[in-house]
Amino acid sequence: MGMKVGYARVSTTGQKLDVQMDRLADCDRIYHEKMSASSAHTRPELQKALDFVRDEDVFIVTKLDRLARSVVDLSEIVKKLQKKNVDLMVLDQGIDTTTIYGRLQFNILAAIGEFERELIRERSLEGRMKALQRGVKFGAKPKLSAQELKELVRDFDAPGCSKSEIAEHYGISRASVYRLYRLNRQQQAS
């Protein structure tokens, strides 16, 4: 069996790590951090701990909410641990993937995470489709107006007009000059 690697986290500077650190005292190595709400998305010590663990280690936390911010986040962390053949133990929830029952419990959680991720993806796609039906345009706004595009095509076709000068005049790259010219020609042909 490998090392026991603990991870403790509190979300505000007013909270103390003492209780979690006491519960993780029998770990070979403990990573810990205090995170403010604005920096909670980075969790550098968690990343270090996940990078450190290796084959047959056990990653230990006191509660799931100390480890992950959502079921989807938890699912991502679990995938990382599984890839490295690292077990997970969550003391307060009694999750222990070193046992067959713990693995079952955890696989159920992972399936819920995957389901939640698919629901989010589906809702996002539905929202995007409804927005498109309402006429919402996605992507960057065009840099040139329809009139400027006509002028760009006229300038492009004019003999002796440099493509670099056209790009400079409209504040775009030379590649954009060629791309916009081609797109405009294709639209006229259709």
PDB file of C-alpha atoms in Angstrom, residues 7-139:
ATOM      1  CA  TYR A   7      -6.109  17.471   1.944  1.00  0.00           C
ATOM      2  CA  ALA A   8      -7.753  20.116   4.138  1.00  0.00           C
ATOM      3  CA  ARG A   9      -9.363  23.379   3.112  1.00  0.00           C
ATOM      4  CA  VAL A  10     -11.289  26.195   4.745  1.00  0.00           C
ATOM      5  CA  SER A  11     -13.115  28.766   2.681  1.00  0.00           C
ATOM      6  CA  THR A  12     -12.561  31.927   4.685  1.00  0.00           C
ATOM      7  CA  THR A  13      -9.643  33.332   6.575  1.00  0.00           C
ATOM      8  CA  GLY A  14     -11.749  33.392   9.767  1.00  0.00           C
ATOM      9  CA  GLN A  15     -12.126  29.590   9.769  1.00  0.00           C
ATOM     10  CA  LYS A  16      -9.480  27.322  11.253  1.00  0.00           C
ATOM     11  CA  LEU A  17      -7.919  24.206   9.781  1.00  0.00           C
ATOM     12  CA  ASP A  18      -7.317  22.651  13.232  1.00  0.00           C
ATOM     13  CA  VAL A  19     -10.259  20.196  13.249  1.00  0.00           C
ATOM     14  CA  GLN A  20      -9.485  18.881   9.764  1.00  0.00           C
ATOM     15  CA  MET A  21      -5.751  18.692  10.487  1.00  0.00           C
ATOM     16  CA  ASP A  22      -6.425  16.671  13.668  1.00  0.00           C
ATOM     17  CA  ARG A  23      -8.618  14.229  11.719  1.00  0.00           C
ATOM     18  CA  LEU A  24      -5.902  13.835   9.073  1.00  0.00           C
ATOM     19  CA  ALA A  25      -3.084  13.424  11.611  1.00  0.00           C
ATOM     20  CA  ASP A  26      -2.270   9.823  10.599  1.00  0.00           C
ATOM     21  CA  CYS A  27      -1.598  10.859   6.961  1.00  0.00           C
ATOM     22  CA  ASP A  28       1.960  10.644   5.670  1.00  0.00           C
ATOM     23  CA  ARG A  29       1.601  14.026   3.977  1.00  0.00           C
ATOM     24  CA  ILE A  30      -1.041  16.770   4.277  1.00  0.00           C
ATOM     25  CA  TYR A  31      -1.799  19.586   1.859  1.00  0.00           C
ATOM     26  CA  HIS A  32      -3.893  22.450   3.213  1.00  0.00           C
ATOM     27  CA  GLU A  33      -5.122  25.857   2.170  1.00  0.00           C
ATOM     28  CA  LYS A  34      -7.313  28.768   3.171  1.00  0.00           C
ATOM     29  CA  MET A  35      -9.276  30.074   0.251  1.00  0.00           C
ATOM     30  CA  SER A  36     -11.268  33.271  -0.132  1.00  0.00           C
ATOM     31  CA  ALA A  37     -14.378  33.181  -2.317  1.00  0.00           C
ATOM     32  CA  SER A  38     -12.558  35.065  -5.084  1.00  0.00           C
ATOM     33  CA  SER A  39      -9.637  32.610  -5.245  1.00  0.00           C
ATOM     34  CA  ALA A  40     -11.546  29.373  -4.520  1.00  0.00           C
ATOM     35  CA  HIS A  41     -11.533  28.320  -8.168  1.00  0.00           C
ATOM     36  CA  THR A  42      -7.736  27.879  -8.276  1.00  0.00           C
ATOM     37  CA  ARG A  43      -7.014  25.714  -5.185  1.00  0.00           C
ATOM     38  CA  PRO A  44      -3.245  25.405  -5.806  1.00  0.00           C
ATOM     39  CA  GLU A  45      -2.631  23.052  -2.867  1.00  0.00           C
ATOM     40  CA  LEU A  46      -5.310  20.646  -4.119  1.00  0.00           C
ATOM     41  CA  GLN A  47      -3.602  20.680  -7.504  1.00  0.00           C
ATOM     42  CA  LYS A  48      -0.237  19.954  -5.866  1.00  0.00           C
ATOM     43  CA  ALA A  49      -1.776  17.078  -3.894  1.00  0.00           C
ATOM     44  CA  LEU A  50      -3.397  15.600  -7.025  1.00  0.00           C
ATOM     45  CA  ASP A  51      -0.088  15.907  -8.876  1.00  0.00           C
ATOM     46  CA  PHE A  52       1.805  14.308  -5.968  1.00  0.00           C
ATOM     47  CA  VAL A  53      -0.315  11.167  -5.407  1.00  0.00           C
ATOM     48  CA  ARG A  54       0.737   8.022  -7.234  1.00  0.00           C
ATOM     49  CA  ASP A  55      -0.158   4.390  -7.734  1.00  0.00           C
ATOM     50  CA  GLU A  56      -1.720   2.765  -4.657  1.00  0.00           C
ATOM     51  CA  ASP A  57      -1.803   5.952  -2.548  1.00  0.00           C
ATOM     52  CA  VAL A  58      -4.954   6.864  -0.620  1.00  0.00           C
ATOM     53  CA  PHE A  59      -6.206  10.440  -0.910  1.00  0.00           C
ATOM     54  CA  ILE A  60      -8.019  11.452   2.294  1.00  0.00           C
ATOM     55  CA  VAL A  61     -10.371  14.361   3.053  1.00  0.00           C
ATOM     56  CA  THR A  62     -12.699  14.927   5.990  1.00  0.00           C
ATOM     57  CA  LYS A  63     -15.767  15.895   3.894  1.00  0.00           C
ATOM     58  CA  LEU A  64     -16.671  15.972   0.217  1.00  0.00           C
ATOM     59  CA  ASP A  65     -17.342  19.717   0.332  1.00  0.00           C
ATOM     60  CA  ARG A  66     -13.702  20.270   1.375  1.00  0.00           C
ATOM     61  CA  LEU A  67     -12.635  18.502  -1.828  1.00  0.00           C
ATOM     62  CA  ALA A  68     -15.094  19.606  -4.529  1.00  0.00           C
ATOM     63  CA  ARG A  69     -17.387  22.531  -5.257  1.00  0.00           C
ATOM     64  CA  SER A  70     -19.964  20.492  -7.208  1.00  0.00           C
ATOM     65  CA  VAL A  71     -20.753  16.963  -8.313  1.00  0.00           C
ATOM     66  CA  VAL A  72     -19.196  17.777 -11.687  1.00  0.00           C
ATOM     67  CA  ASP A  73     -16.021  19.049  -9.983  1.00  0.00           C
ATOM     68  CA  LEU A  74     -15.952  15.905  -7.840  1.00  0.00           C
ATOM     69  CA  SER A  75     -16.318  13.729 -10.922  1.00  0.00           C
ATOM     70  CA  GLU A  76     -13.298  15.436 -12.551  1.00  0.00           C
ATOM     71  CA  ILE A  77     -11.181  14.948  -9.416  1.00  0.00           C
ATOM     72  CA  VAL A  78     -12.212  11.287  -9.227  1.00  0.00           C
ATOM     73  CA  LYS A  79     -11.180  10.725 -12.842  1.00  0.00           C
ATOM     74  CA  LYS A  80      -7.729  12.130 -12.041  1.00  0.00           C
ATOM     75  CA  LEU A  81      -7.416   9.830  -9.023  1.00  0.00           C
ATOM     76  CA  GLN A  82      -8.640   6.780 -10.938  1.00  0.00           C
ATOM     77  CA  LYS A  83      -6.164   7.417 -13.774  1.00  0.00           C
ATOM     78  CA  LYS A  84      -3.379   7.350 -11.201  1.00  0.00           C
ATOM     79  CA  ASN A  85      -4.804   4.263  -9.437  1.00  0.00           C
ATOM     80  CA  VAL A  86      -5.316   6.268  -6.233  1.00  0.00           C
ATOM     81  CA  ASP A  87      -8.102   5.442  -3.777  1.00  0.00           C
ATOM     82  CA  LEU A  88     -10.237   8.079  -2.074  1.00  0.00           C
ATOM     83  CA  MET A  89     -11.349   8.151   1.537  1.00  0.00           C
ATOM     84  CA  VAL A  90     -13.902  10.709   2.787  1.00  0.00           C
ATOM     85  CA  LEU A  91     -14.020  10.379   6.553  1.00  0.00           C
ATOM     86  CA  ASP A  92     -17.359  12.052   7.418  1.00  0.00           C
ATOM     87  CA  GLN A  93     -19.348  10.446   4.585  1.00  0.00           C
ATOM     88  CA  GLY A  94     -17.790   7.010   5.093  1.00  0.00           C
ATOM     89  CA  ILE A  95     -16.598   6.765   1.494  1.00  0.00           C
ATOM     90  CA  ASP A  96     -13.628   4.457   1.111  1.00  0.00           C
ATOM     91  CA  THR A  97     -12.760   3.249  -2.391  1.00  0.00           C
ATOM     92  CA  THR A  98     -10.306   0.725  -0.959  1.00  0.00           C
ATOM     93  CA  THR A  99     -13.424  -1.434  -0.292  1.00  0.00           C
ATOM     94  CA  ILE A 100     -15.880  -2.880  -2.800  1.00  0.00           C
ATOM     95  CA  TYR A 101     -18.783  -1.001  -1.160  1.00  0.00           C
ATOM     96  CA  GLY A 102     -16.882   2.269  -1.240  1.00  0.00           C
ATOM     97  CA  ARG A 103     -16.128   1.804  -4.946  1.00  0.00           C
ATOM     98  CA  LEU A 104     -19.822   1.120  -5.605  1.00  0.00           C
ATOM     99  CA  GLN A 105     -20.821   4.253  -3.684  1.00  0.00           C
ATOM    100  CA  PHE A 106     -18.262   6.278  -5.538  1.00  0.00           C
ATOM    101  CA  ASN A 107     -19.250   4.931  -8.960  1.00  0.00           C
ATOM    102  CA  ILE A 108     -22.812   6.016  -8.206  1.00  0.00           C
ATOM    103  CA  LEU A 109     -21.546   9.516  -7.373  1.00  0.00           C
ATOM    104  CA  ALA A 110     -19.492   9.564 -10.592  1.00  0.00           C
ATOM    105  CA  ALA A 111     -22.560   8.514 -12.614  1.00  0.00           C
ATOM    106  CA  ILE A 112     -24.561  11.331 -11.021  1.00  0.00           C
ATOM    107  CA  GLY A 113     -21.764  13.746 -11.935  1.00  0.00           C
ATOM    108  CA  GLU A 114     -21.810  12.574 -15.550  1.00  0.00           C
ATOM    109  CA  PHE A 115     -25.619  12.896 -15.610  1.00  0.00           C
ATOM    110  CA  GLU A 116     -25.401  16.446 -14.208  1.00  0.00           C
ATOM    111  CA  ARG A 117     -22.766  17.385 -16.814  1.00  0.00           C
ATOM    112  CA  GLU A 118     -24.992  16.061 -19.631  1.00  0.00           C
ATOM    113  CA  LEU A 119     -27.980  18.019 -18.265  1.00  0.00           C
ATOM    114  CA  ILE A 120     -25.895  21.203 -18.241  1.00  0.00           C
ATOM    115  CA  ARG A 121     -24.730  20.547 -21.810  1.00  0.00           C
ATOM    116  CA  GLU A 122     -28.308  19.853 -22.950  1.00  0.00           C
ATOM    117  CA  ARG A 123     -29.662  23.011 -21.282  1.00  0.00           C
ATOM    118  CA  SER A 124     -26.874  25.086 -22.818  1.00  0.00           C
ATOM    119  CA  LEU A 125     -27.638  23.735 -26.291  1.00  0.00           C
ATOM    120  CA  GLU A 126     -31.378  24.396 -25.845  1.00  0.00           C
ATOM    121  CA  GLY A 127     -30.643  27.967 -24.717  1.00  0.00           C
ATOM    122  CA  ARG A 128     -28.349  28.526 -27.682  1.00  0.00           C
ATOM    123  CA  MET A 129     -30.965  27.193 -30.133  1.00  0.00           C
ATOM    124  CA  LYS A 130     -33.674  29.434 -28.647  1.00  0.00           C
ATOM    125  CA  ALA A 131     -31.334  32.421 -28.848  1.00  0.00           C
ATOM    126  CA  LEU A 132     -30.578  31.655 -32.514  1.00  0.00           C
ATOM    127  CA  GLN A 133     -34.329  31.452 -33.215  1.00  0.00           C
ATOM    128  CA  ARG A 134     -34.717  34.896 -31.626  1.00  0.00           C
ATOM    129  CA  GLY A 135     -32.036  36.192 -33.986  1.00  0.00           C
ATOM    130  CA  VAL A 136     -29.154  36.420 -31.510  1.00  0.00           C
ATOM    131  CA  LYS A 137     -25.804  36.427 -33.306  1.00  0.00           C
ATOM    132  CA  PHE A 138     -22.946  34.569 -31.615  1.00  0.00           C
ATOM    133  CA  GLY A 139     -19.276  35.339 -32.041  1.00  0.00           C
TER     134      GLY A 139
END
